[in-house]
PDB file of C-alpha atoms in Angstrom:
ATOM      1  CA  UNK A1225      55.939 187.810 237.214  1.00 62.00           C
ATOM      2  CA  UNK A1226      59.386 186.406 237.310  1.00 64.00           C
ATOM      3  CA  UNK A1227      60.829 186.658 240.787  1.00 85.00           C
ATOM      4  CA  UNK A1228      64.436 186.960 240.940  1.00 91.00           C
ATOM      5  CA  UNK A1229      66.382 186.299 244.109  1.00 94.00           C
ATOM      6  CA  UNK A1230      69.560 186.878 245.199  1.00 96.00           C
ATOM      7  CA  UNK A1231      71.721 185.933 248.322  1.00 96.00           C
ATOM      8  CA  UNK A1232      73.120 186.878 250.245  1.00 97.00           C
ATOM      9  CA  UNK A1233      72.266 190.753 250.600  1.00 95.00           C
ATOM     10  CA  UNK A1234      75.294 191.610 252.150  1.00 96.00           C
ATOM     11  CA  UNK A1235      78.810 190.184 252.150  1.00 97.00           C
ATOM     12  CA  UNK A1236      82.045 191.272 253.638  1.00 97.00           C
ATOM     13  CA  UNK A1237      85.253 189.322 253.265  1.00 97.00           C
ATOM     14  CA  UNK A1238      88.755 189.801 253.297  1.00 97.00           C
ATOM     15  CA  UNK A1239      91.031 190.490 250.260  1.00 97.00           C
ATOM     16  CA  UNK A1240      91.871 187.295 248.666  1.00 97.00           C
ATOM     17  CA  UNK A1241      88.574 185.214 249.380  1.00 97.00           C
ATOM     18  CA  UNK A1242      86.803 183.153 247.375  1.00 98.00           C
ATOM     19  CA  UNK A1243      83.340 184.821 246.590  1.00 98.00           C
ATOM     20  CA  UNK A1244      79.909 183.178 245.510  1.00 98.00           C
ATOM     21  CA  UNK A1245      76.788 185.265 244.973  1.00 98.00           C
ATOM     22  CA  UNK A1246      73.736 183.127 243.886  1.00 98.00           C
ATOM     23  CA  UNK A1247      70.711 184.075 241.680  1.00 97.00           C
ATOM     24  CA  UNK A1248      67.527 182.255 241.944  1.00 96.00           C
ATOM     25  CA  UNK A1249      64.616 182.967 239.425  1.00 93.00           C
ATOM     26  CA  UNK A1250      60.825 181.689 239.366  1.00 88.00           C
ATOM     27  CA  UNK A1251      59.992 181.481 235.697  1.00 80.00           C
ATOM     28  CA  UNK A1252      61.987 180.114 232.646  1.00 79.00           C
ATOM     29  CA  UNK A1253      64.381 182.718 231.039  1.00 82.00           C
ATOM     30  CA  UNK A1254      66.095 183.339 227.477  1.00 79.00           C
ATOM     31  CA  UNK A1255      68.848 184.804 228.971  1.00 86.00           C
ATOM     32  CA  UNK A1256      70.512 186.004 232.479  1.00 91.00           C
ATOM     33  CA  UNK A1257      73.057 188.960 233.018  1.00 91.00           C
ATOM     34  CA  UNK A1258      75.137 189.789 236.027  1.00 94.00           C
ATOM     35  CA  UNK A1259      75.791 193.366 236.673  1.00 93.00           C
ATOM     36  CA  UNK A1260      77.989 195.365 238.551  1.00 93.00           C
ATOM     37  CA  UNK A1261      77.237 198.699 240.239  1.00 91.00           C
ATOM     38  CA  UNK A1262      79.529 201.003 241.485  1.00 85.00           C
ATOM     39  CA  UNK A1263      78.965 203.607 244.610  1.00 80.00           C
ATOM     40  CA  UNK A1264      78.826 206.358 241.755  1.00 76.00           C
ATOM     41  CA  UNK A1265      75.660 204.281 240.099  1.00 77.00           C
ATOM     42  CA  UNK A1266      76.973 203.650 236.894  1.00 81.00           C
ATOM     43  CA  UNK A1267      76.167 200.017 235.691  1.00 85.00           C
ATOM     44  CA  UNK A1268      78.577 197.758 234.209  1.00 86.00           C
ATOM     45  CA  UNK A1269      77.685 194.412 232.457  1.00 85.00           C
ATOM     46  CA  UNK A1270      79.716 191.618 233.273  1.00 91.00           C
ATOM     47  CA  UNK A1271      78.394 188.627 231.866  1.00 90.00           C
ATOM     48  CA  UNK A1272      75.166 187.511 229.869  1.00 88.00           C
ATOM     49  CA  UNK A1273      74.463 183.657 230.070  1.00 89.00           C
ATOM     50  CA  UNK A1274      71.987 181.511 228.583  1.00 88.00           C
ATOM     51  CA  UNK A1275      73.596 178.186 229.318  1.00 91.00           C
ATOM     52  CA  UNK A1276      76.711 176.596 230.616  1.00 94.00           C
ATOM     53  CA  UNK A1277      79.449 178.857 232.393  1.00 96.00           C
ATOM     54  CA  UNK A1278      81.375 182.007 231.503  1.00 95.00           C
ATOM     55  CA  UNK A1279      84.759 183.313 232.665  1.00 96.00           C
ATOM     56  CA  UNK A1280      86.226 186.702 232.652  1.00 93.00           C
ATOM     57  CA  UNK A1281      89.436 187.314 234.319  1.00 95.00           C
ATOM     58  CA  UNK A1282      89.359 186.545 238.005  1.00 97.00           C
ATOM     59  CA  UNK A1283      85.063 186.368 237.420  1.00 97.00           C
ATOM     60  CA  UNK A1284      83.399 183.028 236.509  1.00 97.00           C
ATOM     61  CA  UNK A1285      79.636 182.829 236.212  1.00 97.00           C
ATOM     62  CA  UNK A1286      77.237 179.842 235.841  1.00 97.00           C
ATOM     63  CA  UNK A1287      73.869 178.756 235.092  1.00 96.00           C
ATOM     64  CA  UNK A1288      71.790 175.662 235.389  1.00 95.00           C
ATOM     65  CA  UNK A1289      69.010 176.347 233.609  1.00 91.00           C
ATOM     66  CA  UNK A1290      66.837 173.539 234.908  1.00 91.00           C
ATOM     67  CA  UNK A1291      67.215 174.269 238.629  1.00 94.00           C
ATOM     68  CA  UNK A1292      66.289 178.240 237.316  1.00 93.00           C
ATOM     69  CA  UNK A1293      69.802 179.270 239.304  1.00 96.00           C
ATOM     70  CA  UNK A1294      73.002 180.986 238.453  1.00 97.00           C
ATOM     71  CA  UNK A1295      76.242 181.782 240.557  1.00 98.00           C
ATOM     72  CA  UNK A1296      78.787 184.475 240.439  1.00 98.00           C
ATOM     73  CA  UNK A1297      82.201 183.645 241.471  1.00 98.00           C
ATOM     74  CA  UNK A1298      85.126 185.845 242.554  1.00 98.00           C
ATOM     75  CA  UNK A1299      88.518 184.095 242.727  1.00 97.00           C
ATOM     76  CA  UNK A1300      91.193 185.992 244.626  1.00 97.00           C
ATOM     77  CA  UNK A1301      88.932 189.091 245.429  1.00 97.00           C
ATOM     78  CA  UNK A1302      90.258 192.709 246.020  1.00 97.00           C
ATOM     79  CA  UNK A1303      89.208 195.617 247.343  1.00 96.00           C
ATOM     80  CA  UNK A1304      88.255 197.106 244.176  1.00 94.00           C
ATOM     81  CA  UNK A1305      85.921 194.094 243.639  1.00 96.00           C
ATOM     82  CA  UNK A1306      83.818 195.906 246.450  1.00 96.00           C
ATOM     83  CA  UNK A1307      80.316 196.968 244.685  1.00 96.00           C
ATOM     84  CA  UNK A1308      76.687 195.619 244.053  1.00 95.00           C
ATOM     85  CA  UNK A1309      76.456 192.831 242.242  1.00 96.00           C
ATOM     86  CA  UNK A1310      72.903 192.341 240.577  1.00 95.00           C
ATOM     87  CA  UNK A1311      71.255 189.368 238.888  1.00 95.00           C
ATOM     88  CA  UNK A1312      68.904 190.388 235.658  1.00 91.00           C
ATOM     89  CA  UNK A1313      66.589 188.340 233.475  1.00 89.00           C
ATOM     90  CA  UNK A1314      65.425 188.225 230.498  1.00 81.00           C
ATOM     91  CA  UNK A1315      61.920 186.307 229.870  1.00 70.00           C
ATOM     92  CA  UNK A1316      58.560 186.469 228.336  1.00 61.00           C
ATOM     93  CA  UNK A1317      55.997 187.985 230.338  1.00 51.00           C
ATOM     94  CA  UNK A1318      58.269 188.458 233.141  1.00 47.00           C
ATOM     95  CA  UNK A1319      56.864 191.666 233.643  1.00 49.00           C
ATOM     96  CA  UNK A1320      60.157 193.243 232.159  1.00 48.00           C
ATOM     97  CA  UNK A1321      58.454 194.575 229.129  1.00 51.00           C
ATOM     98  CA  UNK A1322      58.818 192.734 225.835  1.00 50.00           C
ATOM     99  CA  UNK A1323      62.608 192.420 226.283  1.00 62.00           C
ATOM    100  CA  UNK A1324      63.545 194.514 229.690  1.00 69.00           C
ATOM    101  CA  UNK A1325      65.361 192.973 232.380  1.00 79.00           C
ATOM    102  CA  UNK A1326      63.976 191.955 235.795  1.00 84.00           C
ATOM    103  CA  UNK A1327      66.448 192.619 238.487  1.00 89.00           C
ATOM    104  CA  UNK A1328      67.372 191.160 241.761  1.00 91.00           C
ATOM    105  CA  UNK A1329      67.976 193.531 244.615  1.00 91.00           C
ATOM    106  CA  UNK A1330      71.392 193.090 244.613  1.00 94.00           C
ATOM    107  CA  UNK A1331      74.373 191.619 246.792  1.00 96.00           C
ATOM    108  CA  UNK A1332      76.599 194.588 248.203  1.00 95.00           C
ATOM    109  CA  UNK A1333      79.918 192.984 248.992  1.00 97.00           C
ATOM    110  CA  UNK A1334      82.630 194.508 250.935  1.00 97.00           C
ATOM    111  CA  UNK A1335      86.549 193.630 250.590  1.00 97.00           C
ATOM    112  CA  UNK A1336      88.321 194.735 253.395  1.00 97.00           C
ATOM    113  CA  UNK A1337      92.213 194.991 252.803  1.00 95.00           C
TER     114      UNK A1337
ATOM    115  CA  UNK B1107      82.622 197.458 223.724  1.00 65.00           C
ATOM    116  CA  UNK B1108      79.585 199.535 223.017  1.00 72.00           C
ATOM    117  CA  UNK B1109      79.130 202.700 224.689  1.00 87.00           C
ATOM    118  CA  UNK B1110      75.972 204.361 225.945  1.00 91.00           C
ATOM    119  CA  UNK B1111      76.223 208.225 227.468  1.00 93.00           C
ATOM    120  CA  UNK B1112      73.800 209.838 229.288  1.00 95.00           C
ATOM    121  CA  UNK B1113      73.154 213.447 230.220  1.00 95.00           C
ATOM    122  CA  UNK B1114      72.945 215.384 232.184  1.00 95.00           C
ATOM    123  CA  UNK B1115      74.712 212.868 234.976  1.00 92.00           C
ATOM    124  CA  UNK B1116      72.853 214.718 237.934  1.00 92.00           C
ATOM    125  CA  UNK B1117      70.594 217.461 238.016  1.00 95.00           C
ATOM    126  CA  UNK B1118      68.586 219.558 240.785  1.00 94.00           C
ATOM    127  CA  UNK B1119      65.458 221.162 240.157  1.00 94.00           C
ATOM    128  CA  UNK B1120      62.260 223.043 241.621  1.00 94.00           C
ATOM    129  CA  UNK B1121      59.048 221.331 242.016  1.00 95.00           C
ATOM    130  CA  UNK B1122      56.784 221.525 238.819  1.00 96.00           C
ATOM    131  CA  UNK B1123      59.276 222.140 236.238  1.00 96.00           C
ATOM    132  CA  UNK B1124      60.112 219.659 233.499  1.00 97.00           C
ATOM    133  CA  UNK B1125      63.660 217.875 233.050  1.00 97.00           C
ATOM    134  CA  UNK B1126      64.911 215.964 230.103  1.00 97.00           C
ATOM    135  CA  UNK B1127      67.366 213.064 230.144  1.00 97.00           C
ATOM    136  CA  UNK B1128      69.023 212.094 227.133  1.00 96.00           C
ATOM    137  CA  UNK B1129      70.818 208.556 226.272  1.00 95.00           C
ATOM    138  CA  UNK B1130      72.841 208.244 223.490  1.00 95.00           C
ATOM    139  CA  UNK B1131      74.727 205.074 221.703  1.00 91.00           C
ATOM    140  CA  UNK B1132      77.900 206.304 220.796  1.00 90.00           C
ATOM    141  CA  UNK B1133      78.863 203.506 218.532  1.00 85.00           C
ATOM    142  CA  UNK B1134      76.222 201.304 217.439  1.00 85.00           C
ATOM    143  CA  UNK B1135      72.527 202.028 216.572  1.00 87.00           C
ATOM    144  CA  UNK B1136      70.281 200.989 219.346  1.00 86.00           C
ATOM    145  CA  UNK B1137      66.797 199.681 217.841  1.00 84.00           C
ATOM    146  CA  UNK B1138      65.588 199.437 221.243  1.00 89.00           C
ATOM    147  CA  UNK B1139      66.312 201.590 224.383  1.00 91.00           C
ATOM    148  CA  UNK B1140      65.049 200.780 227.834  1.00 92.00           C
ATOM    149  CA  UNK B1141      64.668 203.337 230.664  1.00 94.00           C
ATOM    150  CA  UNK B1142      64.914 202.195 234.129  1.00 93.00           C
ATOM    151  CA  UNK B1143      64.543 203.748 237.773  1.00 94.00           C
ATOM    152  CA  UNK B1144      66.260 202.896 240.980  1.00 90.00           C
ATOM    153  CA  UNK B1145      64.990 204.116 244.335  1.00 89.00           C
ATOM    154  CA  UNK B1146      67.626 204.157 247.237  1.00 84.00           C
ATOM    155  CA  UNK B1147      68.560 200.970 248.564  1.00 80.00           C
ATOM    156  CA  UNK B1148      66.245 199.006 245.558  1.00 84.00           C
ATOM    157  CA  UNK B1149      66.071 197.185 242.641  1.00 85.00           C
ATOM    158  CA  UNK B1150      66.108 198.787 239.457  1.00 88.00           C
ATOM    159  CA  UNK B1151      62.487 198.826 237.791  1.00 89.00           C
ATOM    160  CA  UNK B1152      61.804 198.915 233.819  1.00 89.00           C
ATOM    161  CA  UNK B1153      59.723 202.049 233.409  1.00 93.00           C
ATOM    162  CA  UNK B1154      59.130 201.884 229.993  1.00 92.00           C
ATOM    163  CA  UNK B1155      61.053 200.126 226.321  1.00 90.00           C
ATOM    164  CA  UNK B1156      61.379 202.400 223.284  1.00 89.00           C
ATOM    165  CA  UNK B1157      61.908 201.164 219.674  1.00 85.00           C
ATOM    166  CA  UNK B1158      63.299 203.895 217.294  1.00 81.00           C
ATOM    167  CA  UNK B1159      60.351 205.598 215.346  1.00 79.00           C
ATOM    168  CA  UNK B1160      57.552 203.924 217.332  1.00 82.00           C
ATOM    169  CA  UNK B1161      55.966 204.861 220.713  1.00 85.00           C
ATOM    170  CA  UNK B1162      57.180 203.598 223.865  1.00 90.00           C
ATOM    171  CA  UNK B1163      55.554 200.805 225.878  1.00 90.00           C
ATOM    172  CA  UNK B1164      55.193 201.743 229.605  1.00 92.00           C
ATOM    173  CA  UNK B1165      55.261 199.418 232.360  1.00 89.00           C
ATOM    174  CA  UNK B1166      52.085 199.053 234.484  1.00 89.00           C
ATOM    175  CA  UNK B1167      52.114 202.011 236.999  1.00 91.00           C
ATOM    176  CA  UNK B1168      54.306 204.068 235.033  1.00 93.00           C
ATOM    177  CA  UNK B1169      52.459 207.534 233.528  1.00 93.00           C
ATOM    178  CA  UNK B1170      53.416 207.821 229.911  1.00 92.00           C
ATOM    179  CA  UNK B1171      52.033 211.787 230.271  1.00 94.00           C
ATOM    180  CA  UNK B1172      54.426 212.172 233.007  1.00 96.00           C
ATOM    181  CA  UNK B1173      57.263 210.525 231.648  1.00 96.00           C
ATOM    182  CA  UNK B1174      57.413 211.322 227.590  1.00 95.00           C
ATOM    183  CA  UNK B1175      59.772 209.459 225.941  1.00 94.00           C
ATOM    184  CA  UNK B1176      61.174 210.020 222.514  1.00 90.00           C
ATOM    185  CA  UNK B1177      63.095 207.732 220.372  1.00 88.00           C
ATOM    186  CA  UNK B1178      63.543 209.597 217.257  1.00 81.00           C
ATOM    187  CA  UNK B1179      66.838 208.283 216.085  1.00 89.00           C
ATOM    188  CA  UNK B1180      68.664 205.037 216.424  1.00 89.00           C
ATOM    189  CA  UNK B1181      71.168 206.547 218.442  1.00 92.00           C
ATOM    190  CA  UNK B1182      69.074 208.913 220.968  1.00 93.00           C
ATOM    191  CA  UNK B1183      66.593 208.459 223.265  1.00 94.00           C
ATOM    192  CA  UNK B1184      65.010 211.245 225.566  1.00 95.00           C
ATOM    193  CA  UNK B1185      63.132 210.987 228.964  1.00 97.00           C
ATOM    194  CA  UNK B1186      61.454 213.835 230.108  1.00 97.00           C
ATOM    195  CA  UNK B1187      59.855 214.360 233.557  1.00 97.00           C
ATOM    196  CA  UNK B1188      57.346 216.602 233.309  1.00 96.00           C
ATOM    197  CA  UNK B1189      56.051 218.877 236.111  1.00 96.00           C
ATOM    198  CA  UNK B1190      58.832 216.582 238.269  1.00 96.00           C
ATOM    199  CA  UNK B1191      57.923 216.735 242.260  1.00 96.00           C
ATOM    200  CA  UNK B1192      60.381 215.811 244.882  1.00 95.00           C
ATOM    201  CA  UNK B1193      58.881 212.093 244.817  1.00 95.00           C
ATOM    202  CA  UNK B1194      60.313 211.663 241.307  1.00 96.00           C
ATOM    203  CA  UNK B1195      63.756 212.245 242.767  1.00 95.00           C
ATOM    204  CA  UNK B1196      65.296 208.991 241.636  1.00 95.00           C
ATOM    205  CA  UNK B1197      68.207 207.665 239.633  1.00 94.00           C
ATOM    206  CA  UNK B1198      67.151 207.060 236.273  1.00 96.00           C
ATOM    207  CA  UNK B1199      69.536 204.645 234.120  1.00 94.00           C
ATOM    208  CA  UNK B1200      69.020 203.767 230.323  1.00 94.00           C
ATOM    209  CA  UNK B1201      70.192 200.965 228.459  1.00 92.00           C
ATOM    210  CA  UNK B1202      70.556 200.350 224.731  1.00 90.00           C
ATOM    211  CA  UNK B1203      70.226 197.296 222.369  1.00 85.00           C
ATOM    212  CA  UNK B1204      71.034 196.985 218.869  1.00 77.00           C
ATOM    213  CA  UNK B1205      73.169 194.853 216.557  1.00 65.00           C
ATOM    214  CA  UNK B1206      76.358 195.374 218.453  1.00 56.00           C
ATOM    215  CA  UNK B1207      76.149 192.291 220.516  1.00 56.00           C
ATOM    216  CA  UNK B1208      72.917 190.632 219.410  1.00 58.00           C
ATOM    217  CA  UNK B1209      69.276 191.047 220.431  1.00 59.00           C
ATOM    218  CA  UNK B1210      69.648 189.956 224.275  1.00 63.00           C
ATOM    219  CA  UNK B1211      72.651 192.115 224.911  1.00 75.00           C
ATOM    220  CA  UNK B1212      71.937 195.316 226.529  1.00 80.00           C
ATOM    221  CA  UNK B1213      74.326 198.089 227.429  1.00 86.00           C
ATOM    222  CA  UNK B1214      73.789 200.540 230.340  1.00 88.00           C
ATOM    223  CA  UNK B1215      74.337 204.121 230.597  1.00 91.00           C
ATOM    224  CA  UNK B1216      76.234 205.689 233.621  1.00 89.00           C
ATOM    225  CA  UNK B1217      72.549 206.752 235.030  1.00 92.00           C
ATOM    226  CA  UNK B1218      71.294 210.343 235.924  1.00 94.00           C
ATOM    227  CA  UNK B1219      70.574 211.317 239.371  1.00 93.00           C
ATOM    228  CA  UNK B1220      67.492 213.700 239.621  1.00 95.00           C
ATOM    229  CA  UNK B1221      66.839 215.821 242.840  1.00 94.00           C
ATOM    230  CA  UNK B1222      63.668 217.261 242.780  1.00 94.00           C
ATOM    231  CA  UNK B1223      63.478 220.037 245.719  1.00 94.00           C
TER     232      UNK B1223
END
């Protein structure tokens, strides 16, 4: 079964700070998602990665397949970035069903003005 | 981007009743839909995977007779919680996958919050 670990669990930062959230997994994967969950519960998919790096606005996601590690970065953070950020992986025999996702526990991010 | 809706967004029911939750892909054909459950302060956990026109595949520990899943069309899957009990109170989220984004991309619904009294 794939174990997905995120760090930190909780992060409070000041507006404008550069934020890094880390995700490690134990078994080889075919793809990794970074998701954002707001207090209301709805989930938005930010990125899906299978290699390299992706950028969207102030968000950057990287993945190192060999090291089984991914990072999500937020530049010039803003209070509206406050949310739970979840790392989720797809891998065969991960315990996530045929293609279902295995989720990390999430990182609670609070950006203070 | 692709849109997935869920209905209802929240429901309160008495213990022993059945509750049906709908998950719809609004602008693409979802060949596969996933149902997840999230308890407070915990990770989402996959409950079952359903492919259109076939029986759902349930994860270990999920009772298929209690959580009935139907995926009768390429745009609709339903999850019915039968004889709901307070311990079934949770946040239920569906996701859908189809030709919209390739086989690895899942689009999430907004979730349904269930409270069983």
